[in-house]
XYZ file of C-alpha atoms in Angstrom:
359
model
C 80.519 168.291 -98.788
C 80.731 168.788 -94.923
C 84.077 168.401 -93.305
C 83.982 166.446 -89.986
C 85.893 167.210 -86.967
C 87.173 163.801 -86.024
C 90.782 163.971 -87.905
C 91.394 167.242 -86.081
C 94.166 167.268 -83.361
C 94.602 169.570 -80.217
C 98.278 169.485 -78.762
C 100.292 171.438 -76.299
C 103.952 172.179 -75.398
C 106.198 173.990 -72.775
C 107.755 177.304 -74.039
C 111.364 177.988 -72.966
C 110.686 181.650 -72.845
C 108.040 184.480 -73.943
C 108.078 184.712 -77.818
C 109.546 181.295 -78.159
C 107.300 178.439 -79.776
C 107.396 175.240 -77.924
C 110.198 173.064 -79.278
C 107.866 169.894 -78.348
C 104.103 169.152 -78.673
C 102.157 166.673 -77.200
C 98.878 165.559 -78.864
C 95.718 164.581 -76.663
C 92.239 163.607 -77.755
C 89.570 165.948 -77.226
C 85.733 166.214 -77.087
C 85.378 169.734 -77.818
C 88.097 172.251 -79.030
C 87.128 175.987 -79.157
C 90.709 177.555 -78.665
C 90.809 180.256 -81.470
C 92.085 183.513 -82.745
C 89.867 186.401 -81.757
C 90.265 189.451 -83.979
C 88.891 192.367 -82.209
C 86.970 194.016 -85.305
C 85.119 197.037 -84.504
C 83.305 200.034 -86.211
C 84.230 203.645 -85.892
C 82.221 206.149 -83.905
C 79.338 207.903 -85.971
C 80.665 210.877 -88.352
C 78.842 213.694 -89.896
C 78.953 213.671 -93.825
C 77.057 211.435 -96.300
C 74.931 208.444 -95.230
C 73.760 207.913 -91.524
C 75.538 204.435 -91.549
C 78.862 203.166 -90.182
C 81.598 204.787 -92.084
C 84.874 202.819 -91.335
C 85.999 199.590 -89.620
C 89.119 199.153 -87.929
C 90.995 196.402 -85.750
C 91.849 196.657 -82.223
C 94.319 193.856 -82.002
C 94.350 189.978 -81.829
C 94.621 187.285 -78.876
C 94.080 183.603 -78.561
C 90.866 182.665 -76.364
C 89.255 179.378 -75.448
C 90.399 175.892 -74.682
C 89.198 172.468 -74.852
C 87.065 169.708 -73.179
C 88.834 166.292 -72.696
C 89.080 163.020 -70.871
C 92.615 163.196 -69.391
C 94.940 160.224 -70.146
C 97.336 160.304 -67.230
C 100.218 158.372 -68.845
C 102.119 161.480 -69.616
C 100.696 164.549 -71.573
C 98.374 165.757 -69.074
C 101.104 166.535 -66.462
C 102.342 169.428 -68.833
C 98.965 170.989 -68.359
C 99.027 170.466 -64.585
C 102.485 172.144 -64.440
C 101.103 174.791 -66.905
C 98.051 175.670 -64.488
C 100.060 175.548 -61.265
C 103.632 176.870 -61.885
C 105.817 174.396 -60.148
C 106.773 170.442 -60.279
C 108.661 168.061 -58.114
C 108.932 164.343 -58.493
C 109.489 161.267 -55.894
C 110.710 158.210 -57.650
C 109.252 154.677 -56.538
C 106.363 155.952 -54.817
C 102.614 156.437 -55.725
C 100.468 159.424 -54.817
C 99.380 157.863 -51.373
C 103.307 157.594 -50.710
C 103.370 153.924 -51.009
C 106.405 152.341 -52.529
C 105.786 151.354 -56.150
C 108.842 150.481 -58.158
C 109.415 152.149 -61.371
C 106.463 154.549 -60.542
C 106.799 158.297 -60.109
C 104.880 160.545 -57.971
C 104.778 163.934 -59.463
C 103.584 167.194 -57.388
C 102.255 170.106 -59.074
C 102.150 173.458 -56.851
C 102.608 177.111 -56.857
C 106.152 178.399 -57.495
C 108.147 180.264 -55.053
C 106.832 183.399 -56.743
C 103.044 182.564 -56.258
C 101.979 184.677 -59.206
C 104.149 182.765 -61.738
C 102.335 180.614 -64.488
C 104.716 179.591 -67.398
C 104.437 180.109 -70.880
C 102.789 177.391 -73.301
C 102.169 176.831 -76.786
C 98.850 175.269 -78.277
C 98.137 173.797 -81.785
C 94.874 173.140 -83.464
C 94.647 171.174 -86.589
C 91.740 171.713 -88.756
C 90.972 168.928 -91.128
C 90.916 169.217 -94.792
C 88.286 168.090 -97.315
C 90.363 166.373 -100.011
C 91.011 162.534 -99.940
C 94.745 163.058 -99.098
C 94.207 165.724 -96.301
C 96.668 167.970 -98.026
C 94.360 171.231 -97.445
C 94.548 171.065 -93.731
C 94.729 174.155 -91.699
C 97.102 174.500 -88.726
C 96.706 177.028 -85.996
C 99.543 177.710 -83.552
C 98.878 179.832 -80.479
C 102.278 181.268 -79.038
C 102.628 182.781 -75.553
C 99.721 181.219 -73.752
C 99.018 181.015 -70.175
C 96.436 178.443 -68.563
C 93.794 180.462 -66.643
C 91.445 177.600 -65.963
C 91.341 173.853 -65.150
C 88.078 172.523 -64.291
C 87.643 168.817 -63.439
C 84.092 167.209 -63.294
C 83.749 164.021 -61.162
C 80.605 161.751 -61.716
C 79.767 158.522 -59.831
C 79.494 156.735 -62.914
C 81.429 158.468 -65.828
C 84.803 159.037 -66.897
C 86.444 162.265 -65.233
C 86.477 165.187 -67.759
C 88.770 168.146 -67.883
C 88.083 171.512 -69.220
C 91.312 173.720 -70.014
C 90.982 177.507 -70.811
C 93.625 179.677 -72.182
C 94.678 183.057 -73.076
C 97.486 183.877 -75.427
C 99.085 186.539 -77.236
C 100.026 185.363 -80.825
C 98.044 183.172 -83.159
C 99.640 181.996 -86.482
C 98.474 179.940 -89.316
C 100.243 177.376 -91.447
C 99.956 174.173 -93.476
C 98.700 171.600 -91.005
C 100.408 168.606 -92.624
C 103.812 169.914 -91.428
C 102.546 169.484 -87.544
C 104.632 166.716 -85.556
C 104.296 165.454 -82.131
C 106.570 164.133 -79.626
C 103.905 161.193 -78.861
C 103.331 159.682 -82.217
C 100.342 157.868 -80.859
C 97.425 158.871 -78.699
C 97.814 157.519 -75.009
C 95.651 154.461 -73.912
C 92.003 155.077 -72.750
C 93.037 152.697 -69.813
C 94.619 155.676 -68.178
C 91.650 157.886 -67.929
C 90.372 157.858 -64.380
C 86.555 156.916 -63.868
C 84.464 157.719 -61.042
C 83.212 154.304 -60.224
C 86.810 152.636 -59.806
C 87.206 151.288 -56.290
C 89.403 153.139 -53.612
C 88.769 156.475 -55.170
C 87.382 158.843 -52.822
C 86.615 162.605 -51.913
C 87.165 163.416 -48.238
C 87.161 166.137 -45.901
C 89.817 164.318 -43.525
C 89.573 166.927 -40.805
C 85.844 165.913 -40.526
C 86.208 162.288 -41.264
C 88.735 159.830 -42.657
C 85.723 158.109 -44.367
C 84.838 159.165 -47.819
C 81.874 161.547 -48.391
C 78.871 159.835 -50.424
C 79.384 162.332 -53.466
C 77.229 161.804 -56.313
C 78.788 164.456 -58.441
C 81.495 167.063 -57.927
C 83.495 169.702 -59.849
C 87.046 170.937 -58.804
C 87.924 174.340 -60.556
C 91.516 176.070 -60.465
C 91.295 179.416 -61.752
C 94.130 181.902 -62.733
C 92.443 185.124 -63.230
C 94.431 187.251 -65.787
C 94.527 191.258 -65.702
C 91.983 192.942 -67.874
C 93.266 192.604 -71.322
C 92.756 196.532 -71.727
C 95.369 196.794 -69.209
C 97.692 194.453 -71.208
C 97.594 196.348 -74.353
C 100.173 198.884 -75.238
C 100.629 201.499 -78.031
C 102.044 200.443 -81.172
C 101.257 196.685 -80.819
C 98.015 194.665 -81.673
C 99.340 192.048 -79.273
C 98.962 191.719 -75.392
C 102.144 192.616 -73.950
C 101.746 189.798 -71.164
C 99.342 187.622 -69.521
C 99.607 188.783 -65.925
C 97.797 186.501 -63.392
C 96.389 188.786 -60.528
C 94.346 186.216 -58.681
C 94.652 182.384 -58.084
C 91.777 180.063 -56.690
C 90.792 176.465 -56.062
C 87.027 175.639 -55.575
C 85.023 172.501 -55.079
C 81.337 172.047 -55.699
C 79.745 168.774 -54.624
C 76.594 167.201 -54.106
C 76.501 164.848 -51.043
C 73.750 162.181 -50.184
C 72.390 162.647 -46.782
C 72.941 160.022 -44.359
C 72.992 161.887 -41.179
C 72.956 165.605 -39.981
C 76.589 165.517 -38.570
C 78.281 167.368 -41.466
C 75.461 169.836 -41.999
C 75.455 170.726 -38.252
C 79.271 171.039 -38.199
C 79.223 173.505 -40.961
C 76.537 175.694 -39.749
C 77.158 175.327 -35.930
C 80.829 174.121 -35.811
C 79.918 170.945 -33.669
C 78.395 167.686 -35.140
C 75.847 168.127 -32.161
C 75.447 171.934 -32.386
C 72.053 173.704 -31.826
C 72.880 177.401 -32.655
C 74.548 178.855 -35.889
C 78.006 179.863 -35.329
C 79.723 183.104 -36.548
C 82.931 181.431 -37.524
C 83.009 180.151 -41.116
C 83.637 176.243 -41.336
C 87.346 175.671 -42.540
C 88.727 172.191 -43.176
C 90.999 170.341 -45.668
C 90.272 168.491 -48.685
C 91.512 165.199 -50.244
C 90.036 163.966 -53.742
C 91.574 160.675 -55.348
C 90.947 159.401 -58.777
C 91.989 156.092 -60.307
C 92.223 154.884 -63.977
C 90.355 151.797 -65.087
C 93.671 150.158 -66.433
C 96.773 149.418 -64.448
C 100.040 151.382 -65.142
C 102.269 148.755 -63.320
C 101.618 145.635 -61.439
C 98.499 146.354 -59.390
C 98.988 150.092 -59.502
C 96.278 152.242 -61.578
C 97.322 155.571 -63.040
C 96.508 158.102 -60.132
C 95.351 161.690 -59.879
C 95.083 163.285 -56.536
C 94.271 166.725 -55.322
C 94.877 168.007 -51.705
C 94.224 171.493 -50.264
C 95.236 172.114 -46.533
C 92.360 174.869 -45.679
C 89.004 175.220 -47.365
C 86.058 177.336 -46.342
C 83.084 175.216 -46.754
C 79.362 176.186 -47.059
C 76.080 174.508 -47.542
C 74.329 175.875 -50.671
C 70.595 176.508 -50.624
C 69.735 174.304 -47.504
C 68.314 170.888 -47.562
C 65.473 170.390 -50.030
C 62.760 167.739 -49.408
C 61.331 166.452 -52.981
C 58.863 163.772 -53.431
C 60.256 160.573 -54.647
C 63.807 162.031 -54.507
C 66.686 161.251 -52.125
C 67.697 164.040 -49.735
C 70.792 165.540 -51.027
C 73.234 168.462 -49.779
C 75.117 170.635 -51.993
C 78.435 171.874 -50.526
C 80.723 174.378 -51.951
C 84.320 174.970 -50.923
C 86.874 177.741 -51.688
C 90.486 177.113 -50.633
C 92.165 179.922 -48.664
C 95.894 180.808 -48.101
C 96.997 178.217 -45.392
C 99.126 179.215 -42.466
C 102.067 177.129 -43.974
C 102.583 174.922 -46.912
C 101.016 174.789 -50.202
C 97.788 176.389 -51.231
C 97.211 173.162 -53.166
C 98.892 170.128 -54.314
C 97.952 168.097 -57.376
C 99.665 164.702 -57.534
C 100.001 162.644 -60.721
C 101.077 158.999 -60.482
C 102.466 157.457 -63.619
C 105.576 155.829 -65.282
C 106.717 159.187 -66.828
C 110.052 160.049 -65.138
C 110.037 164.051 -65.306
C 108.097 167.467 -66.410
C 111.262 169.487 -66.599
C 110.217 172.661 -68.105
C 112.509 173.919 -70.898
C 114.912 176.912 -70.319
């Protein structure tokens, strides 16, 4: 018989240090989980003697690669991933992500650490379902010493926001999956998933206009570029010595409905009424707010907000006029180092009190 994936479980937890598996794991629903051990199996070079065929195999090491696609619940567990991709966390009590006073609500902020290259160690687990009636032949995979190397959010005007998390890790382990336990005994509510059509959500370039842009779809990607794994390997060990982050970047890609030429002209000419191309790149800010369908407390939904102070924007492909189609403009932006303050800030509003990384 075929074994279906529905009973599988994806989970993660913060590590106190390198080489120490997380003491606490948080489970979260996922749509597609491909985090897996990658064994670097190779064939040796050709040799003289005998048949004209490969003569010996060997293994060059092992690592954990991949991730998962999920619809983020904002009640608690997703915050650990936000700290994992960013590096630092702080909180303001009795405040939402727009700085309004909301009793018993917590405004979490995730940014770079003082050491801007720092990304904390995390553990991830994948439970592979079994085939027998009691589920006793489940296989558990634990991935230790992982770092989040990518977080991509897909924002649609009519769909739930989805997140793709990508991980690079040092050490995979295998065990009986029935022994896995989780800090949250139940999955978080679907009501805390942000949805693109919820009223008061927006995507803005405040330096251009405080009115939200008429965006039909957008993608926000946070990338932590790791050092080439060939430079991480050391003699006498099959594992990566470290997962070193050598570059960090936030990008946004959005499709905007054409309402007037002002934004287009401002990007290309530096003025909403310009007539000549400007040699100066167009740099402005970015502010995105996503809200859940349900309410966390009173009239306040769960909230996710992304801000970047300085973003270089460009029009991609010009303005295409296609019969029986609306006029659209595709814009890409890349955050650059600001003169002061945070490179980016991810805000999470919920009723969870703290994301204190273990030490």
